[in-house]
XYZ file of C-alpha atoms in Angstrom:
345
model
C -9.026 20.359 -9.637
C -6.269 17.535 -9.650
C -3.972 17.800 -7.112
C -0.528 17.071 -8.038
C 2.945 17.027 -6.262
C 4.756 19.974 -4.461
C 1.705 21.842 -4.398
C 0.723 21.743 -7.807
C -2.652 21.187 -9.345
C -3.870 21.395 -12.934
C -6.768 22.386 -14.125
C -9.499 19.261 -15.390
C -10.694 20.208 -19.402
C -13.805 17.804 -20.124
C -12.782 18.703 -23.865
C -15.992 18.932 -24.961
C -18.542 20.988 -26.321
C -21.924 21.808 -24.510
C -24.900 20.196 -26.236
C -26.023 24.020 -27.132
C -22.666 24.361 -29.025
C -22.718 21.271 -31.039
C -26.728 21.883 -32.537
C -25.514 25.685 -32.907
C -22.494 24.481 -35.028
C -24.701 22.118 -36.845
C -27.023 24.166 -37.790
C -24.124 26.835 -39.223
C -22.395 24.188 -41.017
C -25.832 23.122 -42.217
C -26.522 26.338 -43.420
C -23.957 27.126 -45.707
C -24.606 24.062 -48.173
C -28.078 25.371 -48.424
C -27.478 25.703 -52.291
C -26.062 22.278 -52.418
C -28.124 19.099 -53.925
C -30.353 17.838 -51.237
C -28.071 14.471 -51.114
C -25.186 16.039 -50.694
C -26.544 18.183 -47.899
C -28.214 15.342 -45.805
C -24.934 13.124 -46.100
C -22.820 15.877 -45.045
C -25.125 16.848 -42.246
C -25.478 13.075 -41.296
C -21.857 12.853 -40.979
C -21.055 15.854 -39.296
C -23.640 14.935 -36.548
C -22.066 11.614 -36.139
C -18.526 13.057 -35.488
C -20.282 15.144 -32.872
C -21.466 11.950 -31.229
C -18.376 10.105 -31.777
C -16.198 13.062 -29.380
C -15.239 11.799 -26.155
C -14.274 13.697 -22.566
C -10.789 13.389 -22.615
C -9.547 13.240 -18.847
C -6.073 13.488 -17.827
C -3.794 9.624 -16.816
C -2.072 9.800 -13.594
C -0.215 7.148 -12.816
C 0.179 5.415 -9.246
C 3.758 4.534 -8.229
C 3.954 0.790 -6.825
C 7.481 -0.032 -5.144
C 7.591 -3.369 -4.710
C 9.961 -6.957 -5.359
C 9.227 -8.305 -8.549
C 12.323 -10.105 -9.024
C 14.180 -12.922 -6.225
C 12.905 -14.194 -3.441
C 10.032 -11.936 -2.066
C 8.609 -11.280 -5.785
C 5.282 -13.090 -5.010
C 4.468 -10.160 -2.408
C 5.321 -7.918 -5.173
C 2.720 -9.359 -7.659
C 0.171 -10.028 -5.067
C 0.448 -5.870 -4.071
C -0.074 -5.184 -7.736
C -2.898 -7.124 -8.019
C -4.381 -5.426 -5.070
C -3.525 -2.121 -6.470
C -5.578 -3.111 -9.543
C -8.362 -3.804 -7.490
C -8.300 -0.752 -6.055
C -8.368 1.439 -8.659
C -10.986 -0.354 -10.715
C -13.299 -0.708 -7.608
C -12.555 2.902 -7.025
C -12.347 4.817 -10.415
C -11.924 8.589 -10.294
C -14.236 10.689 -11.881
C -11.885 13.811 -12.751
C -9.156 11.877 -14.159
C -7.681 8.276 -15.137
C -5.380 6.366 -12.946
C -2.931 3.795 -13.809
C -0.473 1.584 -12.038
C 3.584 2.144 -12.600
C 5.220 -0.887 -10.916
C 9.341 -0.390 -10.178
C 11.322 -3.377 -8.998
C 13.176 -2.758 -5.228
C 14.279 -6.383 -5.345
C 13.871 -6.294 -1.092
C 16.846 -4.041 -1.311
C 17.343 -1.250 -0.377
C 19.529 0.407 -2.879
C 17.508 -0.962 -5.755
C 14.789 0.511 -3.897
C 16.159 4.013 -3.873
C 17.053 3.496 -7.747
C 13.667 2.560 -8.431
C 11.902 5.563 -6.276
C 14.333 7.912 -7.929
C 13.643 6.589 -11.491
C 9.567 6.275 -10.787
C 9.407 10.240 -9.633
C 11.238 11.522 -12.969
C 8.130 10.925 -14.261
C 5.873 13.852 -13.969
C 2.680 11.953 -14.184
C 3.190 10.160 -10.924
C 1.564 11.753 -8.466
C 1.137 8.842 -5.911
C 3.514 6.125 -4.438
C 2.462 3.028 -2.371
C 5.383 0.858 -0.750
C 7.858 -0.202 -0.842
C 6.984 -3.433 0.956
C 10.046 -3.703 3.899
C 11.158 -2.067 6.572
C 14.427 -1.068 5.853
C 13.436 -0.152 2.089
C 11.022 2.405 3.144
C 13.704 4.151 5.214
C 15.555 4.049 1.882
C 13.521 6.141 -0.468
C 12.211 8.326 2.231
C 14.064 11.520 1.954
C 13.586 10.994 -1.988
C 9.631 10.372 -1.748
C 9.145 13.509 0.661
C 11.305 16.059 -0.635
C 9.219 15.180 -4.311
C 5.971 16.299 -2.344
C 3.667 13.589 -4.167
C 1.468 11.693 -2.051
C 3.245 8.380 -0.046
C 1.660 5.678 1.184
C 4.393 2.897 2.416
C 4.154 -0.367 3.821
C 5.590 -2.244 6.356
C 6.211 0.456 8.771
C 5.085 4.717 8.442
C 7.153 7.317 7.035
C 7.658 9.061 9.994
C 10.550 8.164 12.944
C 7.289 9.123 15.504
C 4.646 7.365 13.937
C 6.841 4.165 13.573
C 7.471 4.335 17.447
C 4.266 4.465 18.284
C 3.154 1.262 16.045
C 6.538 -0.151 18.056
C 5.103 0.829 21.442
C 1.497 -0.252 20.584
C 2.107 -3.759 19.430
C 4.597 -3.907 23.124
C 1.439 -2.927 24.795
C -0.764 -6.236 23.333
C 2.033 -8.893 23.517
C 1.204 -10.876 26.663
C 3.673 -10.518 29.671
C 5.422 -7.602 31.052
C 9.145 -9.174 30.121
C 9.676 -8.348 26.343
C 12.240 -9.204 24.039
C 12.780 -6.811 20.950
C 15.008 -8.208 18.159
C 15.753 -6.619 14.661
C 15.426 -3.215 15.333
C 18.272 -2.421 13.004
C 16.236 -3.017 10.035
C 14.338 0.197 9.217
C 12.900 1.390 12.375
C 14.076 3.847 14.800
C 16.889 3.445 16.695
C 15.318 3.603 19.962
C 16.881 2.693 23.581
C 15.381 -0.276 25.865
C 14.832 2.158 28.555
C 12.807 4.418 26.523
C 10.532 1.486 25.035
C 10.403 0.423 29.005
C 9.181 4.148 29.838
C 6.622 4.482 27.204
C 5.165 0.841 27.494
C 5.265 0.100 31.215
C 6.867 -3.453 30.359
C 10.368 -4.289 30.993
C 12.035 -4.002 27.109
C 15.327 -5.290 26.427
C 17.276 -5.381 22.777
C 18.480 -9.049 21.950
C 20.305 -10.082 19.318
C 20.199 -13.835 19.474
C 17.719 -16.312 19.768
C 18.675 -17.508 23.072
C 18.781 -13.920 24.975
C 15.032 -14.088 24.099
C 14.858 -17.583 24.871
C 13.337 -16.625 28.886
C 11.151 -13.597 27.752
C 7.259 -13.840 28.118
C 7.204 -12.485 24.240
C 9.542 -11.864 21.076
C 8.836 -8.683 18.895
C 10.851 -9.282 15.999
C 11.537 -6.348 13.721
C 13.790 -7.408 10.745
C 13.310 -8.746 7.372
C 11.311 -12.337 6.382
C 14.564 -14.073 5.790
C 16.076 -13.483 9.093
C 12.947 -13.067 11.121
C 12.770 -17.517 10.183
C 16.276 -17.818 11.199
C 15.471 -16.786 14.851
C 11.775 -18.473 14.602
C 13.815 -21.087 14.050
C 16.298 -20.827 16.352
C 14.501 -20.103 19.032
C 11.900 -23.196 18.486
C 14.969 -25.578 18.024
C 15.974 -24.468 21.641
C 12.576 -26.001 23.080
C 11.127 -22.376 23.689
C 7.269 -21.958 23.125
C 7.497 -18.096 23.883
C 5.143 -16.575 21.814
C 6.658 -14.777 18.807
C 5.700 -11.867 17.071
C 6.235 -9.261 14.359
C 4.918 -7.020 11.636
C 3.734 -7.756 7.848
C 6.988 -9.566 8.090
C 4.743 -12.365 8.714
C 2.250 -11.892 5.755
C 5.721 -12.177 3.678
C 4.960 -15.846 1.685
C 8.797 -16.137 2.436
C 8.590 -15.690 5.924
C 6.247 -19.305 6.381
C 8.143 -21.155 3.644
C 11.415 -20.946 5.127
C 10.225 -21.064 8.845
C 9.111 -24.335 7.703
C 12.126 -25.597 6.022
C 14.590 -24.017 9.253
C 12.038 -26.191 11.771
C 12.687 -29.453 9.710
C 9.241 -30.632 11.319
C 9.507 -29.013 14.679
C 6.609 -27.247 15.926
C 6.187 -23.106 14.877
C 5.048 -22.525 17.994
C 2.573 -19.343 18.779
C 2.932 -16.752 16.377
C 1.578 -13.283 15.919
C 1.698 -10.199 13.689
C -0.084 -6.801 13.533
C -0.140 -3.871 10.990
C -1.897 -0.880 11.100
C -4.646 0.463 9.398
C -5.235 3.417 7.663
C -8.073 3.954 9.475
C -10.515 2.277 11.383
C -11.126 -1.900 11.137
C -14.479 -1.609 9.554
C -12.927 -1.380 5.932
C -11.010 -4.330 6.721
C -14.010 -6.266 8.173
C -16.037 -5.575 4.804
C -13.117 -6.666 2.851
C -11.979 -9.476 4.580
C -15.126 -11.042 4.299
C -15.171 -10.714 0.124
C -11.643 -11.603 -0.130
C -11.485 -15.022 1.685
C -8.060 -16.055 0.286
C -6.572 -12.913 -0.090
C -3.793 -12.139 2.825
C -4.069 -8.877 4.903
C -0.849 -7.390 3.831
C -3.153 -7.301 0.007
C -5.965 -5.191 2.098
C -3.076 -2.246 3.038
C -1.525 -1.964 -0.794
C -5.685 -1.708 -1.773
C -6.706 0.948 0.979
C -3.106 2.392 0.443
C -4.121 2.843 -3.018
C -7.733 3.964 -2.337
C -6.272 6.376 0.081
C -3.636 8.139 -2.626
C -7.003 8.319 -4.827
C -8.626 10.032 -2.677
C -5.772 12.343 -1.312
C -5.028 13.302 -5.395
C -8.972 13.902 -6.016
C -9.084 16.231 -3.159
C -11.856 14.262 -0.979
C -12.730 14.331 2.045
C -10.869 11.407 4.123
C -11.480 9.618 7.172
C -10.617 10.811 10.499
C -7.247 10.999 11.660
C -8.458 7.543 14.268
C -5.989 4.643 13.143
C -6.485 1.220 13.977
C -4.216 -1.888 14.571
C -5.242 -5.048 13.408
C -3.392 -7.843 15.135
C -3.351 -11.539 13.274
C -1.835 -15.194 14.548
C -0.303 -17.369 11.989
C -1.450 -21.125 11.496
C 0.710 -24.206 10.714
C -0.911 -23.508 6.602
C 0.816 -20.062 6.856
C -2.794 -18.863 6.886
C -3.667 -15.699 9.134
C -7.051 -15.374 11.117
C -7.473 -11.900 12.326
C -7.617 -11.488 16.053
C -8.490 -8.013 17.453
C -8.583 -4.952 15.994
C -7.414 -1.751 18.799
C -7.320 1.825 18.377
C -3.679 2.737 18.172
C -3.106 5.572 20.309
């Protein structure tokens, strides 16, 4: 059975004949040229036992939605998620049916990302969507992607106002310091008060808007996009501050590194971390991590995204429920070198 959206499945037809069926029909057809000339009957038969051969199972496409920039600035995130998409599905193929890619342009917007999602699910074959890529597009196409029913896997932060709390709360709980600055919570996430983020961490949270409010906290979470996420880097370094900075895939963004660079103007980056989670435990990571040298993590969550969908459309069995968070420091190269991996709560 294939599982499609809103509850929907349809049936698998192999589309061919049992081997039984095929000598059976051979035989018939065979049979009632008896009276022809014994070359005429041995061609025919030769034929007709070739076209036999020749039919194929015919197994139903699916495609896999990919929302992702493909134009502008962030496009090279967009073609390196495609490429890990591809991976995925040819290191992965289905059995029960074929799977293709369908990549949609969201520009790192978030209209054109809810253009793109509503465009992508008029499509009756897609039964899957991974992305998009940012923050505040996944809070864009959201209502659109759930209320279709097909299987979601974003990026960048979960679907869910809990879920992306808790990431929130459980990168808080590894940033060094009990005096925590949280900037760019605006873009995407959940609108949630410093006292509550104080209650659920244990740390003392406060909401800053400039560089220099964070300027005398023991850590910087930053929350918004790439392009604004370098403007405070920046900031904040050009102030003399060393306080250690950190944020989500926002960091894995080529962007994010290229224009940090450019803001400093040769200053020093200074410490900086990200962390994403996992769609399940590290291991998967671990394995591919260590056959994927120069690809970047935010690559490994479009490819288990992707394996994930696969698996939720084929009707497997999946991993446990356990998440993990994989936490990552950025060099001077704007290479990442994976630090811990925790169990998020």
């Amino acid at each position: 059975m294939l599982k499609l959206g809103n509850g929907r499945y349809r049936v698998l037809r192999s589309g061919e004949k049992s081997v039984a069926a095929k000598i059976f029909a051979l035989i018939r057809c065979c049979d009632t040229i008896v009276r022809a000339e014994l070359t005429v009957r041995v061609v025919f038969c030769l034929l007709f036992s070739l076209s036999l051969l020749s039919c194929k199972s015919t197994r139903p496409v699916v495609k896999i939605g990919l929302l992702a920039p493909f134009e502008g600035l962030h496009r090279e995130s967009g073609y390196e998620a495609l490429s890990a998409m591809r991976a995925a599905l040819a290191d992965f193929p289905p059995k029960e049916f074929e799977a293709i890619p369908l990549a949609l342009d969201t520009s790192a917007d978030p209209a054109h990302a809810r253009r793109a999602a509503a465009k992508m699910l008029r499509d009756d074959s897609v039964v899957a969507v991974v992305g998009p890529l940012q923050a505040p597009q996944v809070s864009a196409v959201a209502q659109i992607i759930v209320a279709s029913g097909v299987e979601w896997q974003p990026q960048a932060r979960p679907p869910s106002t809990e879920a992306a709390q808790n990431l929130i709360e459980a990168i808080i709980a590894r940033m060094p310091g009990t005096n925590i600055a949280v900037a760019g919570l605006e873009f995407g996430w959940p609108q949630t008060s410093a006292a509550e983020l104080s209650s659920n961490t244990g740390k003392s949270v406060s909401l800053v808007d400039a560089a220099a409010d964070g300027a005398e906290a023991d850590a910087v979470l930053w929350l918004g996009s790439a392009v604004e996420g370098a403007a405070f880097l920046s900031r904040l370094r050009l102030l003399g501050r060393t306080v250690p900075f950190w944020t989500t895939a926002v960091a894995g963004n080529p962007v994010f590194h290229s224009l940090l660079l450019e803001r400093l103007d040769g200053a020093s980056p200074g410490p900086n971390y990200w962390a994403i989670a996992l769609s399940e435990n590290g291991d998967h990571y671990m394995q591919w991590a260590s056959a994927h040298e120069d690809a970047p993590p935010t690559a490994f969550a479009v490819y288990q995204a992707t394996q994930r969908a696969l698996q939720q459309i084929a009707g497997d069995d999946l991993p446990s429920g356990e998440r993990d968070l994989a936490v990552f420091s950025l060099d001077l190269e704007g290479k990442s070198e994976l630090i811990e991996i925790v169990r998020l709560p």
